[in-house]
Coordinates of N, CA and C and ligand atoms in Angstrom, one line a residue:
M1 N 115.5 101.0 107.0 CA 115.2 100.9 105.6 C 115.1 99.5 105.1
C2 N 114.1 99.2 104.2 CA 113.9 97.8 103.8 C 115.0 97.4 102.7
V3 N 115.1 96.2 102.4 CA 116.2 95.7 101.6 C 116.1 96.3 100.2
F4 N 114.9 96.5 99.7 CA 114.7 97.0 98.3 C 115.0 98.5 98.3
C5 N 114.6 99.2 99.4 CA 115.0 100.6 99.5 C 116.5 100.8 99.6
K6 N 117.2 99.8 100.1 CA 118.7 99.8 100.2 C 119.3 99.6 98.8
I7 N 118.6 98.8 97.9 CA 119.0 98.7 96.6 C 118.8 100.0 95.8
I8 N 117.7 100.6 96.0 CA 117.4 101.9 95.4 C 118.4 102.9 95.8
S9 N 118.8 103.0 97.1 CA 119.8 104.0 97.5 C 121.2 103.6 97.2
G10 N 121.4 102.4 96.7 CA 122.8 102.0 96.3 C 123.6 101.4 97.5
D11 N 122.9 101.2 98.6 CA 123.6 100.7 99.8 C 123.9 99.2 99.7
I12 N 123.0 98.5 98.9 CA 123.4 97.1 98.5 C 123.3 96.9 97.0
P13 N 124.1 96.1 96.4 CA 124.2 96.0 95.0 C 123.0 95.2 94.4
A14 N 122.8 95.4 93.1 CA 121.8 94.5 92.4 C 122.2 94.5 90.9
H15 N 121.7 93.5 90.3 CA 121.9 93.4 88.8 C 120.8 94.1 88.1
K16 N 121.0 95.4 87.8 CA 119.9 96.2 87.3 C 119.5 95.9 85.8
V17 N 118.2 95.8 85.6 CA 117.7 95.5 84.2 C 117.2 96.7 83.6
Y18 N 116.5 97.6 84.4 CA 115.9 98.8 83.9 C 115.8 99.7 85.0
E19 N 115.9 101.0 84.7 CA 115.7 102.1 85.8 C 115.2 103.3 85.1
D20 N 114.3 104.0 85.8 CA 113.9 105.3 85.4 C 113.7 106.1 86.7
E21 N 113.0 107.3 86.6 CA 112.9 108.2 87.7 C 112.1 107.5 88.9
N22 N 111.1 106.7 88.5 CA 110.2 106.2 89.5 C 110.2 104.7 89.8
F23 N 110.9 103.9 88.9 CA 110.8 102.4 89.0 C 112.2 101.8 88.7
L24 N 112.4 100.6 89.3 CA 113.7 99.9 89.1 C 113.4 98.4 88.9
A25 N 114.1 97.8 88.0 CA 113.9 96.4 87.8 C 115.3 95.8 87.9
F26 N 115.4 94.6 88.6 CA 116.7 93.9 88.8 C 116.4 92.4 89.0
L27 N 117.5 91.7 88.8 CA 117.4 90.2 88.9 C 117.1 89.8 90.3
D28 N 116.2 88.8 90.4 CA 116.0 88.2 91.7 C 117.2 87.4 92.2
I29 N 117.6 87.6 93.4 CA 118.9 87.0 93.9 C 118.7 85.5 94.0
K30 N 117.5 85.0 94.1 CA 117.3 83.5 94.1 C 116.3 83.1 93.0
P31 N 116.7 83.1 91.8 CA 115.8 83.0 90.7 C 115.0 81.7 90.6
I32 N 113.7 81.7 90.3 CA 113.0 80.5 90.0 C 113.5 79.9 88.7
N33 N 113.7 80.8 87.7 CA 114.4 80.5 86.5 C 115.3 81.6 86.1
P34 N 116.3 81.3 85.3 CA 117.3 82.4 84.9 C 116.5 83.5 84.3
G35 N 116.9 84.8 84.7 CA 116.2 86.0 84.1 C 115.1 86.4 85.0
H36 N 114.7 85.7 86.1 CA 113.7 86.1 87.0 C 114.0 87.5 87.5
T37 N 113.0 88.4 87.2 CA 113.3 89.8 87.5 C 112.2 90.4 88.4
L38 N 112.6 91.3 89.2 CA 111.7 92.0 90.1 C 111.5 93.5 89.7
I39 N 110.3 94.0 89.8 CA 110.1 95.4 89.5 C 109.5 96.1 90.7
I40 N 110.2 97.2 91.1 CA 109.7 97.9 92.3 C 109.5 99.4 92.0
P41 N 108.6 100.0 92.7 CA 108.5 101.5 92.7 C 109.6 102.1 93.6
K42 N 110.1 103.2 93.3 CA 111.2 103.8 94.1 C 110.6 104.3 95.4
N43 N 109.3 104.6 95.4 CA 108.6 105.0 96.7 C 108.3 103.7 97.4
H44 N 108.4 103.7 98.8 CA 108.2 102.4 99.5 C 106.7 102.3 99.8
Y45 N 106.1 101.2 99.3 CA 104.7 100.8 99.7 C 104.8 99.4 100.0
A46 N 104.1 98.9 101.0 CA 104.2 97.5 101.5 C 103.6 96.6 100.5
N47 N 102.5 96.9 99.8 CA 101.8 96.0 99.0 C 100.8 96.6 98.0
L48 N 100.1 95.8 97.3 CA 99.2 96.3 96.3 C 98.1 97.3 96.9
S49 N 97.7 97.0 98.1 CA 96.6 97.8 98.7 C 97.2 99.2 99.0
E50 N 98.4 99.3 99.2 CA 99.0 100.6 99.6 C 99.4 101.5 98.4
I51 N 99.8 100.9 97.3 CA 100.4 101.7 96.2 C 99.2 102.6 95.6
P52 N 99.4 103.9 95.4 CA 98.4 104.7 94.8 C 98.1 104.3 93.3
E53 N 96.9 104.5 92.9 CA 96.4 104.0 91.6 C 97.2 104.5 90.4
N54 N 97.6 105.8 90.5 CA 98.3 106.4 89.4 C 99.7 105.8 89.2
E55 N 100.3 105.5 90.4 CA 101.6 104.9 90.3 C 101.6 103.5 89.8
L56 N 100.5 102.8 90.3 CA 100.3 101.4 89.8 C 100.1 101.3 88.3
S57 N 99.3 102.3 87.8 CA 99.0 102.3 86.3 C 100.3 102.5 85.6
N58 N 101.2 103.4 86.0 CA 102.4 103.6 85.4 C 103.3 102.4 85.5
M59 N 103.3 101.8 86.6 CA 104.1 100.6 86.9 C 103.8 99.4 86.0
I60 N 102.5 99.2 85.8 CA 102.2 98.0 85.0 C 102.7 98.1 83.5
L61 N 102.8 99.4 83.1 CA 103.3 99.6 81.7 C 104.8 99.3 81.7
I62 N 105.5 99.6 82.8 CA 106.9 99.2 82.9 C 107.1 97.7 83.0
V63 N 106.2 97.0 83.7 CA 106.2 95.6 83.8 C 106.1 95.0 82.4
K64 N 105.2 95.5 81.6 CA 105.1 95.0 80.2 C 106.3 95.3 79.4
K65 N 106.9 96.5 79.5 CA 108.1 96.9 78.8 C 109.2 95.9 79.1
V66 N 109.4 95.7 80.4 CA 110.6 94.9 80.9 C 110.3 93.4 80.5
A67 N 109.1 93.0 80.6 CA 108.8 91.6 80.2 C 109.1 91.3 78.8
V68 N 108.7 92.2 77.9 CA 108.9 92.1 76.5 C 110.4 92.2 76.2
L69 N 111.1 93.1 76.8 CA 112.5 93.2 76.7 C 113.2 91.9 77.0
L70 N 112.8 91.3 78.2 CA 113.4 90.0 78.6 C 113.2 88.9 77.6
T71 N 111.9 88.8 77.1 CA 111.6 87.7 76.1 C 112.5 87.8 74.9
K72 N 112.7 89.1 74.4 CA 113.6 89.3 73.2 C 115.0 89.0 73.5
K73 N 115.6 89.6 74.6 CA 117.0 89.5 74.9 C 117.4 88.1 75.4
L74 N 116.5 87.5 76.1 CA 116.9 86.2 76.7 C 116.3 85.0 75.9
N75 N 115.5 85.4 74.9 CA 115.0 84.4 74.0 C 114.1 83.3 74.6
F76 N 113.1 83.8 75.3 CA 112.0 82.8 75.8 C 110.7 83.4 75.4
T77 N 109.6 82.7 75.4 CA 108.3 83.2 75.0 C 107.3 83.3 76.1
D78 N 107.4 82.4 77.1 CA 106.4 82.3 78.1 C 106.9 82.8 79.4
Y79 N 106.0 83.5 80.2 CA 106.4 84.0 81.5 C 105.2 84.2 82.4
T80 N 105.5 84.2 83.7 CA 104.4 84.4 84.7 C 104.7 85.7 85.4
I81 N 103.7 86.5 85.6 CA 103.8 87.7 86.4 C 103.1 87.4 87.7
S82 N 103.9 87.6 88.8 CA 103.2 87.3 90.1 C 103.5 88.4 91.1
E83 N 102.8 88.4 92.2 CA 102.8 89.6 93.1 C 102.2 89.1 94.4
N84 N 103.0 89.0 95.5 CA 102.5 88.4 96.7 C 102.2 89.6 97.7
N85 N 101.1 89.4 98.5 CA 100.7 90.4 99.5 C 100.5 89.7 100.8
G86 N 101.5 89.9 101.7 CA 101.5 89.4 103.1 C 102.2 88.0 103.1
P87 N 102.6 87.7 104.3 CA 103.4 86.5 104.5 C 102.7 85.2 104.2
L88 N 101.4 85.1 104.4 CA 100.6 83.9 104.0 C 100.6 83.7 102.5
A89 N 100.8 84.8 101.8 CA 100.9 84.7 100.3 C 102.3 84.5 99.9
G90 N 103.3 84.4 100.8 CA 104.6 84.2 100.4 C 105.4 85.4 100.2
Q91 N 104.9 86.6 100.7 CA 105.7 87.8 100.5 C 106.7 87.9 101.6
S92 N 108.0 88.0 101.2 CA 109.1 88.0 102.1 C 109.8 89.3 102.2
V93 N 109.5 90.2 101.2 CA 110.0 91.6 101.3 C 108.8 92.5 101.2
A94 N 108.6 93.3 102.3 CA 107.4 94.2 102.4 C 107.6 95.5 101.6
H95 N 108.1 95.4 100.4 CA 108.2 96.6 99.5 C 107.6 96.1 98.2
F96 N 106.5 96.7 97.8 CA 105.7 96.2 96.7 C 106.5 95.9 95.5
H97 N 106.3 94.7 94.9 CA 107.0 94.3 93.7 C 106.3 93.3 92.9
F98 N 106.5 93.4 91.6 CA 106.0 92.3 90.7 C 107.2 91.4 90.3
H99 N 106.9 90.1 90.2 CA 107.9 89.2 89.7 C 107.6 89.0 88.2
I100 N 108.6 89.0 87.4 CA 108.5 88.5 86.0 C 109.3 87.2 86.0
I101 N 108.7 86.1 85.7 CA 109.4 84.8 85.8 C 109.3 84.1 84.5
P102 N 110.5 84.0 83.8 CA 110.5 83.2 82.5 C 110.1 81.8 82.8
R103 N 109.3 81.2 81.9 CA 108.8 79.9 82.1 C 109.3 78.9 81.0
F104 N 109.6 77.7 81.5 CA 110.1 76.6 80.6 C 109.3 75.3 80.9
E105 N 109.4 74.4 80.0 CA 108.7 73.2 80.1 C 109.1 72.4 81.4
N106 N 108.2 71.9 82.2 CA 108.4 71.2 83.4 C 109.4 71.9 84.4
D107 N 109.2 73.2 84.5 CA 110.0 73.9 85.5 C 109.3 73.8 86.9
I108 N 109.9 74.4 87.9 CA 109.4 74.1 89.2 C 108.0 74.7 89.5
L109 N 107.5 75.6 88.7 CA 106.2 76.1 88.9 C 105.1 75.3 88.2
T110 N 105.5 74.3 87.4 CA 104.5 73.6 86.6 C 103.5 72.8 87.4
D111 N 104.0 72.2 88.5 CA 103.1 71.4 89.4 C 102.0 72.4 90.0
W112 N 102.5 73.5 90.5 CA 101.6 74.5 91.1 C 100.5 74.9 90.0
D113 N 101.0 75.2 88.8 CA 100.1 75.6 87.8 C 99.0 74.6 87.4
H114 N 99.5 73.4 87.2 CA 98.6 72.5 86.5 C 98.1 71.3 87.2
K115 N 98.7 71.0 88.4 CA 98.2 69.7 89.0 C 97.3 70.0 90.2
E116 N 97.7 70.8 91.1 CA 97.0 71.0 92.4 C 95.5 71.3 92.1
R117 N 95.2 72.3 91.2 CA 93.8 72.7 91.1 C 93.0 71.8 90.3
R118 N 93.6 70.7 89.7 CA 92.8 69.8 88.9 C 92.2 68.6 89.7
V119 N 92.7 68.5 91.0 CA 92.1 67.3 91.7 C 90.8 67.7 92.3
G120 N 89.9 66.7 92.3 CA 88.5 66.9 92.6 C 88.2 67.7 93.9
E121 N 89.0 67.4 95.0 CA 88.7 68.0 96.3 C 88.9 69.5 96.3
K122 N 89.6 70.0 95.3 CA 89.8 71.5 95.2 C 88.6 72.2 94.7
E123 N 87.6 71.5 94.1 CA 86.4 72.1 93.5 C 85.5 72.6 94.6
Y124 N 84.7 73.6 94.3 CA 83.7 74.1 95.3 C 82.6 73.0 95.5
K125 N 82.2 72.9 96.8 CA 81.1 72.0 97.1 C 79.8 72.7 96.6
P126 N 78.7 72.0 96.4 CA 77.5 72.7 96.0 C 77.1 73.8 97.0
G127 N 76.8 75.0 96.5 CA 76.4 76.1 97.3 C 77.5 77.0 97.8
E128 N 78.8 76.4 97.8 CA 79.9 77.1 98.4 C 80.2 78.4 97.6
A129 N 80.3 78.3 96.3 CA 80.6 79.4 95.5 C 79.5 80.5 95.6
E130 N 78.3 80.1 95.7 CA 77.2 81.1 95.9 C 77.3 81.8 97.2
E131 N 77.7 81.1 98.3 CA 77.9 81.8 99.6 C 79.0 82.8 99.5
I132 N 80.1 82.5 98.8 CA 81.2 83.5 98.6 C 80.8 84.7 97.8
I133 N 80.0 84.4 96.8 CA 79.5 85.5 95.9 C 78.6 86.4 96.8
K134 N 77.8 85.8 97.6 CA 76.9 86.6 98.5 C 77.7 87.6 99.4
K135 N 78.8 87.1 100.0 CA 79.6 87.9 100.8 C 80.2 89.0 100.0
I136 N 80.7 88.7 98.8 CA 81.4 89.7 98.0 C 80.5 90.8 97.6
L137 N 79.3 90.4 97.2 CA 78.3 91.4 96.7 C 77.5 92.1 97.7
A138 N 77.6 91.6 99.0 CA 76.7 92.3 100.0 C 77.1 93.7 100.3
Ligands
AMP201 P1 108.4 87.9 97.7 O1 108.7 86.6 98.3 O2 107.3 87.9 96.7 O3 108.3 89.0 98.7 O4 109.7 88.2 96.8 C1 110.9 88.7 97.3 C2 112.0 88.3 96.4 O5 113.1 89.2 96.6 C3 112.4 86.9 96.6 O6 112.2 86.1 95.4 C4 113.9 87.0 96.9 O7 114.7 86.0 96.3 C5 114.2 88.4 96.4 N1 115.3 89.1 97.0 C6 115.5 89.3 98.4 N2 116.6 90.0 98.6 C7 117.1 90.3 97.4 C8 118.2 91.1 97.0 N3 119.1 91.7 97.8 N4 118.5 91.2 95.6 C9 117.6 90.6 94.7 N5 116.5 89.9 95.1 C10 116.3 89.8 96.4
ZN202 ZN1 111.3 99.7 100.8

């Protein structure tokens, strides 16, 4: 059983933020910022590719509900929703989940957001974007 399935079954504890029949939200054990929350489906799916569309549709509404709840109760305005698929993307728990990350000025995600992508070498070379679009649309 994966670590998040163990949280669902009660085998390991979590600080629960929200729970219903199909979804559970709880505090991330290693928060990027205070209030960093994870939302998981109670059914085990490894990633975005695996979760059925109807469940994902319901889930995103819960993400919104929990995010708005957190902003009100924890008194912040800005937040990042993230979701990693596979180890190269930084996924460390193979049970599909969204992160809700409260954001603050000059927090540890700020460099990633604003600096890396602005340096010239990160831009597409002439023709590169067109090649990618060709593959996607083929
Ligand atoms: P990801 O790296 O996108 O797969 O996110 C997995 C997240 O789960 C990480 O941010 C971990 O800190 C968090 N995590 C791992 N184990 C637990 C746990 N037992 N309780 C709460 N959060 C956890
Ligand atoms: Zn699981």
